[in-house]
Amino acid sequence: MNDFVIGYYALLIGGSCLAAYYQKRTPFLLLFSLTLASFIMGIIGGEGALWFVTIVAGIIALSAGTSYAFREFLSIVLPRDMARAIRTAPLTASFGIFVVMTYAIAGIFAPVIAPFGEAEVISSAFAPADETMLLGADQLGRDMFSRIIYGARNSVGIALLATFIAFFIGAIAGLMAATKGGWFDQIMGRIVDVVMSIPSIIFALLLLSIFGTSLTTLVIVIGIIYAPRVFRLARAVAGNIVVMDYIEAAKLRGEGTWYLIRKEILPNITAPLIAEFGLEFSFVFLLVAGLSFLGLGIQPPTADWGSMVRENATLVSFGEITPLIPAAAIALLTVAVNFVVDWMLYRSSGLKE
Amino acid sequence: MSESDANTSKKEMLLEIRGLRIEGYSDENWTEIVHGVDLDLHRGEILGLIGESGAGKSTIGLAAMGFTRDGCRISGGSIDFEGMDLTTASPDELASLRGAKIAYVAQSAAASFNPAHRLIDQHTEAPVHYRIKKRLESQEDAMELYHKLRLPNPKEIGFRYPHQVSGGQLQRAMTAMAMACRPDLIIFDEPTTALDVTTQIEVLAAIRDIVDQFNTAAIYITHDLAVVAQMADKIKVMLRGEEVEQAETAKMLEEPEEDYTKSLWSVRSYKRQQKPRPSGTTPVLSVQNVDASYGEIPVLQDVSFDIYAGMTVAVVGESGSGKSTTARCITGLLPPTSGKVLFNGEELPSDYKARSKDQLRQAQMIYQMADTALNPKVKISEIIGRPAYFYRGLRGAELKKRVDELLDLIELEPADYYNRYPPELSGGQKQRIGIARALAANPSFIICDEVTSALDQLVAEGILKLLDRLQKEFNLAYMFITHDLATVRSIADEVVVMRQGKIIEQGPKNEMFTPPHHPYTDLLLSSVPEMDPEWLTTVLEERGVDNIGEGALKKT
């Protein structure tokens, strides 16, 4: 029994007692069940297991604290309407916004933040971390940290662009189909069915091996593969709007299809479309990473998280976690985006507790 | 007063609400919406709760079950139901009360029934859940109740799905469902508002009968005074979450004390002089021998009528009679299969897409539901300004001037409404914006599709007066679609009665409202509730208990 273990249990038990005394039901149950679980973990896993629990709890507490402070910060800085929306947002949402903003800053200011260039070889292969290289070197001796920062720019940028293309094609086609109906709707619907019936990664591999793997083709191919999902959503949501009396009134006024779409329908479906944008972005991002991992995505020497995982995969067998860092970057962004999307979906669906 | 006091004190007190305060959550603040209301209800007594929308009627009705809508909370007072305070009762205790001892009948039966289950399965749910009855026993009881509520084929109707029965039958089935556990208290929240007069009378008679038979207490919420006069023992008038006054029904109707109540009572007296047809002019709109069908099903047969400039033609009939379909034929949304529509003597292309911009401009439409007729994401200025820009090419300062002018016309202050969005407005204000949008096109003919039926009587009267003023000012022709004969009486010059896609009778208003009528017109007219509390009883005596509503027609 060393000081850490004693302190650990003392803190948990003390906390439980305080919570029980002040009749805080949920914190008490949480703390005390953690205490009981720690007894078992301590017996089986020894001090290491307790350290693990402490670190995980610390990370959660840190993120929660950051999110809380960030939310308060936003609600003070932003204009009134947005501030009100932010203040009622859950902590997960502000955590999501925080992470997305961090990625955006890393991507935009990559050349300033990264100490070395993305293709710059500065040491031997797989060199361990030292003062100049925060995360060590990759299989060619390039700085891992710099490549991750640049990766934010490349991977996220491409995913964003592809999602935009998917939305542009899908939303316009969907809105046209909903407004026009009839044969146009039928034809678009069947085309979409065909595209959706082929698994996306296989379809992407097929198209990329036919048209080559330049950045432009990559973005367009992914955009086309993901457009059908947007089409279906846009058509479904717009379908509910098209039957409204105000659309009938506009039609009877003699307005054209383009006016109907732009001025009457689009403002009413932006909320679900934005929420879908976040969700699609995550999928597109994972597809880009997956394609890079397979060697058909972003080509070397451009830094990209997907290919970085593949290139450094051998290190895992030596007990190093370096290749997992780009993977973690992907995971964190996906989770963060989904947190924000969840919140937006909640707001747009008008669900109130 | 002392006599009635002595009378009621003999009865057992069932529900006692004292100083009830309810708050609603909006803009991060709790604002009080019900300000300390008292309410007493004895066993077997019916209390009518009336007031315009937003008066807190439904909120109080729900609170009587110890329930508040999402975003509301009870902030003060007590609700005492059979000695149990519902404000402090636990969720479990409340759950065991609801359905078993207190039941609720909602406005829209169609929305309240689960479309995926048979009526009788939904009926037996509560008794089986509370273990009051076995399933089979409860089914037999349901058939008995269906019989008492005079539903056709009581043995069989329960095994249908909600979409297989008509609106009025559904509302009665819902009342039967509320009676399933023989509750002590039923809350009726505008149960007949969405129904036609002929159906309404059936439901009213059925409800009154069954409540009487089982000595159930009821709170009857409505904004229709004539309806509440038939149903209630006493009436409580509400305004903005406060009680205005309360009295026995007869006393309340004869000598209301407060000014607000008097204003409510006088609404129905608004009446306009009937105008004769202008001689020697062609009608603005002439519908000639129009037939129309939805796919294979014919909905209109040989419909013809004329509308002259400056006149209002009311098209009446129950739902499904083809009123709105006629409007769709005129606007060109549903091209007729035969017959033609003339506008100032010229034939209009049957499809709206083939009509010229000017032809479209001349005929405008005002919709029933202002909520769905105005785009919630478009500013008022844009909604009204668009037709002015679209048809006349006004822009900039000229357009703004025109919008201000239109807002003035509909009696809304331009500076206050210019930049607002439809959801920020009340129902009456929205309907006014709908009128302004129609006017913005400088039309000569406007179709008003049930424009007042979603509004309270006071607000509806304001809209009718506005429409009347505009008609005089711009010599507009109106086609007024409605099922409310009180509206017809107050605003129409000529009346067209429709039934099952055919015109039954048409002519000047005064002629139509004096006997002899066509039997169907007669049925419609005599089904409109009157302020006399004895009205329903008299009508029932005349028609016989089994032949109310449609049945009365088949007999003759």
PDB file of N, CA, C and O in Angstrom, chain A residues 84 87 244-246 248-249 251-255 259 263-264 267-268, chain B residues 28 331 333 352 360 367 372-378 386 390-391 437:
ATOM      1  N   ARG A  84     -27.985  32.444 -26.969  1.00  0.00           N
ATOM      2  CA  ARG A  84     -29.081  31.777 -26.273  1.00  0.00           C
ATOM      3  C   ARG A  84     -29.136  30.295 -26.644  1.00  0.00           C
ATOM      4  O   ARG A  84     -29.366  29.441 -25.804  1.00  0.00           O
ATOM      5  N   ARG A  87     -26.226  28.524 -24.855  1.00  0.00           N
ATOM      6  CA  ARG A  87     -26.353  28.368 -23.410  1.00  0.00           C
ATOM      7  C   ARG A  87     -27.169  27.132 -23.042  1.00  0.00           C
ATOM      8  O   ARG A  87     -26.945  26.505 -22.020  1.00  0.00           O
ATOM      9  N   MET A 244     -47.764  22.093 -48.702  1.00  0.00           N
ATOM     10  CA  MET A 244     -48.313  23.189 -47.897  1.00  0.00           C
ATOM     11  C   MET A 244     -49.072  24.189 -48.782  1.00  0.00           C
ATOM     12  O   MET A 244     -48.790  24.348 -49.959  1.00  0.00           O
ATOM     13  N   ASP A 245     -50.006  24.904 -48.130  1.00  0.00           N
ATOM     14  CA  ASP A 245     -50.812  25.865 -48.875  1.00  0.00           C
ATOM     15  C   ASP A 245     -49.969  26.992 -49.459  1.00  0.00           C
ATOM     16  O   ASP A 245     -50.293  27.531 -50.504  1.00  0.00           O
ATOM     17  N   TYR A 246     -48.874  27.379 -48.745  1.00  0.00           N
ATOM     18  CA  TYR A 246     -48.113  28.515 -49.268  1.00  0.00           C
ATOM     19  C   TYR A 246     -47.393  28.174 -50.565  1.00  0.00           C
ATOM     20  O   TYR A 246     -47.133  29.042 -51.390  1.00  0.00           O
ATOM     21  N   GLU A 248     -48.785  26.099 -52.763  1.00  0.00           N
ATOM     22  CA  GLU A 248     -49.895  26.176 -53.715  1.00  0.00           C
ATOM     23  C   GLU A 248     -50.145  27.628 -54.106  1.00  0.00           C
ATOM     24  O   GLU A 248     -50.329  27.945 -55.283  1.00  0.00           O
ATOM     25  N   ALA A 249     -50.116  28.507 -53.088  1.00  0.00           N
ATOM     26  CA  ALA A 249     -50.341  29.927 -53.355  1.00  0.00           C
ATOM     27  C   ALA A 249     -49.280  30.454 -54.317  1.00  0.00           C
ATOM     28  O   ALA A 249     -49.592  31.191 -55.250  1.00  0.00           O
ATOM     29  N   LYS A 251     -47.514  28.703 -56.468  1.00  0.00           N
ATOM     30  CA  LYS A 251     -47.706  28.096 -57.789  1.00  0.00           C
ATOM     31  C   LYS A 251     -48.810  28.828 -58.538  1.00  0.00           C
ATOM     32  O   LYS A 251     -48.700  29.126 -59.715  1.00  0.00           O
ATOM     33  N   LEU A 252     -49.904  29.126 -57.806  1.00  0.00           N
ATOM     34  CA  LEU A 252     -51.028  29.813 -58.438  1.00  0.00           C
ATOM     35  C   LEU A 252     -50.666  31.232 -58.834  1.00  0.00           C
ATOM     36  O   LEU A 252     -51.291  31.829 -59.691  1.00  0.00           O
ATOM     37  N   ARG A 253     -49.650  31.788 -58.186  1.00  0.00           N
ATOM     38  CA  ARG A 253     -49.189  33.119 -58.537  1.00  0.00           C
ATOM     39  C   ARG A 253     -48.448  33.055 -59.870  1.00  0.00           C
ATOM     40  O   ARG A 253     -48.310  34.038 -60.562  1.00  0.00           O
ATOM     41  N   GLY A 254     -47.980  31.853 -60.217  1.00  0.00           N
ATOM     42  CA  GLY A 254     -47.272  31.680 -61.472  1.00  0.00           C
ATOM     43  C   GLY A 254     -45.766  31.619 -61.308  1.00  0.00           C
ATOM     44  O   GLY A 254     -45.022  31.792 -62.272  1.00  0.00           O
ATOM     45  N   GLU A 255     -45.293  31.386 -60.067  1.00  0.00           N
ATOM     46  CA  GLU A 255     -43.849  31.342 -59.822  1.00  0.00           C
ATOM     47  C   GLU A 255     -43.222  30.118 -60.492  1.00  0.00           C
ATOM     48  O   GLU A 255     -43.845  29.075 -60.622  1.00  0.00           O
ATOM     49  N   TYR A 259     -37.711  29.512 -58.253  1.00  0.00           N
ATOM     50  CA  TYR A 259     -38.114  30.400 -57.161  1.00  0.00           C
ATOM     51  C   TYR A 259     -38.686  29.575 -56.009  1.00  0.00           C
ATOM     52  O   TYR A 259     -38.363  29.807 -54.849  1.00  0.00           O
ATOM     53  N   LYS A 263     -36.714  30.090 -52.596  1.00  0.00           N
ATOM     54  CA  LYS A 263     -37.287  31.020 -51.625  1.00  0.00           C
ATOM     55  C   LYS A 263     -38.316  30.376 -50.699  1.00  0.00           C
ATOM     56  O   LYS A 263     -38.490  30.801 -49.575  1.00  0.00           O
ATOM     57  N   GLU A 264     -39.030  29.391 -51.205  1.00  0.00           N
ATOM     58  CA  GLU A 264     -40.128  28.864 -50.394  1.00  0.00           C
ATOM     59  C   GLU A 264     -39.751  27.562 -49.680  1.00  0.00           C
ATOM     60  O   GLU A 264     -40.110  27.364 -48.534  1.00  0.00           O
ATOM     61  N   PRO A 267     -35.556  27.496 -47.299  1.00  0.00           N
ATOM     62  CA  PRO A 267     -35.468  28.012 -45.928  1.00  0.00           C
ATOM     63  C   PRO A 267     -36.103  27.083 -44.893  1.00  0.00           C
ATOM     64  O   PRO A 267     -35.720  27.096 -43.729  1.00  0.00           O
ATOM     65  N   ASN A 268     -37.051  26.272 -45.330  1.00  0.00           N
ATOM     66  CA  ASN A 268     -37.746  25.397 -44.380  1.00  0.00           C
ATOM     67  C   ASN A 268     -37.033  24.075 -44.142  1.00  0.00           C
ATOM     68  O   ASN A 268     -37.407  23.328 -43.243  1.00  0.00           O
TER      69      ASN A 268
ATOM     70  N   GLU B  28     -36.332  31.320 -22.024  1.00  0.00           N
ATOM     71  CA  GLU B  28     -35.553  31.126 -20.798  1.00  0.00           C
ATOM     72  C   GLU B  28     -36.204  31.716 -19.556  1.00  0.00           C
ATOM     73  O   GLU B  28     -35.545  31.945 -18.552  1.00  0.00           O
ATOM     74  N   THR B 331     -59.506  27.644 -59.747  1.00  0.00           N
ATOM     75  CA  THR B 331     -58.124  28.121 -59.779  1.00  0.00           C
ATOM     76  C   THR B 331     -57.287  27.359 -60.800  1.00  0.00           C
ATOM     77  O   THR B 331     -56.202  27.800 -61.138  1.00  0.00           O
ATOM     78  N   LEU B 333     -56.197  24.194 -60.400  1.00  0.00           N
ATOM     79  CA  LEU B 333     -55.358  23.140 -59.810  1.00  0.00           C
ATOM     80  C   LEU B 333     -55.875  21.763 -60.205  1.00  0.00           C
ATOM     81  O   LEU B 333     -55.119  20.805 -60.297  1.00  0.00           O
ATOM     82  N   TYR B 352     -53.980  25.713 -64.584  1.00  0.00           N
ATOM     83  CA  TYR B 352     -53.400  27.001 -64.186  1.00  0.00           C
ATOM     84  C   TYR B 352     -52.070  27.284 -64.874  1.00  0.00           C
ATOM     85  O   TYR B 352     -51.694  28.421 -65.085  1.00  0.00           O
ATOM     86  N   LEU B 360     -53.955  34.820 -63.802  1.00  0.00           N
ATOM     87  CA  LEU B 360     -53.638  34.320 -62.467  1.00  0.00           C
ATOM     88  C   LEU B 360     -53.810  35.417 -61.432  1.00  0.00           C
ATOM     89  O   LEU B 360     -54.289  35.184 -60.330  1.00  0.00           O
ATOM     90  N   TYR B 367     -56.708  31.163 -47.576  1.00  0.00           N
ATOM     91  CA  TYR B 367     -56.826  29.772 -47.128  1.00  0.00           C
ATOM     92  C   TYR B 367     -57.412  29.651 -45.727  1.00  0.00           C
ATOM     93  O   TYR B 367     -57.390  30.587 -44.943  1.00  0.00           O
ATOM     94  N   THR B 372     -50.509  27.126 -42.418  1.00  0.00           N
ATOM     95  CA  THR B 372     -49.868  26.460 -43.546  1.00  0.00           C
ATOM     96  C   THR B 372     -49.911  27.326 -44.799  1.00  0.00           C
ATOM     97  O   THR B 372     -49.275  27.014 -45.786  1.00  0.00           O
ATOM     98  N   ALA B 373     -50.663  28.423 -44.739  1.00  0.00           N
ATOM     99  CA  ALA B 373     -50.774  29.268 -45.936  1.00  0.00           C
ATOM    100  C   ALA B 373     -49.671  30.309 -46.012  1.00  0.00           C
ATOM    101  O   ALA B 373     -49.445  30.892 -47.055  1.00  0.00           O
ATOM    102  N   LEU B 374     -48.983  30.544 -44.874  1.00  0.00           N
ATOM    103  CA  LEU B 374     -47.886  31.507 -44.882  1.00  0.00           C
ATOM    104  C   LEU B 374     -46.588  30.760 -44.593  1.00  0.00           C
ATOM    105  O   LEU B 374     -46.515  29.990 -43.647  1.00  0.00           O
ATOM    106  N   ASN B 375     -45.586  31.011 -45.422  1.00  0.00           N
ATOM    107  CA  ASN B 375     -44.297  30.358 -45.204  1.00  0.00           C
ATOM    108  C   ASN B 375     -43.663  30.878 -43.914  1.00  0.00           C
ATOM    109  O   ASN B 375     -43.394  32.070 -43.791  1.00  0.00           O
ATOM    110  N   PRO B 376     -43.421  29.988 -42.939  1.00  0.00           N
ATOM    111  CA  PRO B 376     -42.936  30.447 -41.634  1.00  0.00           C
ATOM    112  C   PRO B 376     -41.536  31.069 -41.684  1.00  0.00           C
ATOM    113  O   PRO B 376     -41.137  31.753 -40.756  1.00  0.00           O
ATOM    114  N   LYS B 377     -40.795  30.817 -42.760  1.00  0.00           N
ATOM    115  CA  LYS B 377     -39.413  31.320 -42.819  1.00  0.00           C
ATOM    116  C   LYS B 377     -39.271  32.555 -43.702  1.00  0.00           C
ATOM    117  O   LYS B 377     -38.172  32.926 -44.069  1.00  0.00           O
ATOM    118  N   VAL B 378     -40.400  33.129 -44.106  1.00  0.00           N
ATOM    119  CA  VAL B 378     -40.336  34.311 -44.965  1.00  0.00           C
ATOM    120  C   VAL B 378     -40.925  35.499 -44.216  1.00  0.00           C
ATOM    121  O   VAL B 378     -41.956  35.386 -43.553  1.00  0.00           O
ATOM    122  N   ARG B 386     -44.063  40.180 -52.430  1.00  0.00           N
ATOM    123  CA  ARG B 386     -43.782  39.350 -53.594  1.00  0.00           C
ATOM    124  C   ARG B 386     -44.820  39.475 -54.720  1.00  0.00           C
ATOM    125  O   ARG B 386     -44.429  39.715 -55.867  1.00  0.00           O
ATOM    126  N   PHE B 390     -44.032  40.721 -58.309  1.00  0.00           N
ATOM    127  CA  PHE B 390     -44.170  39.712 -59.357  1.00  0.00           C
ATOM    128  C   PHE B 390     -45.099  40.184 -60.471  1.00  0.00           C
ATOM    129  O   PHE B 390     -44.813  40.004 -61.646  1.00  0.00           O
ATOM    130  N   TYR B 391     -46.222  40.794 -60.082  1.00  0.00           N
ATOM    131  CA  TYR B 391     -47.200  41.179 -61.103  1.00  0.00           C
ATOM    132  C   TYR B 391     -46.977  42.588 -61.637  1.00  0.00           C
ATOM    133  O   TYR B 391     -47.293  42.896 -62.768  1.00  0.00           O
ATOM    134  N   ARG B 437     -51.909  39.452 -48.754  1.00  0.00           N
ATOM    135  CA  ARG B 437     -51.200  38.833 -49.868  1.00  0.00           C
ATOM    136  C   ARG B 437     -52.122  38.719 -51.081  1.00  0.00           C
ATOM    137  O   ARG B 437     -51.707  38.964 -52.215  1.00  0.00           O
TER     138      ARG B 437
END
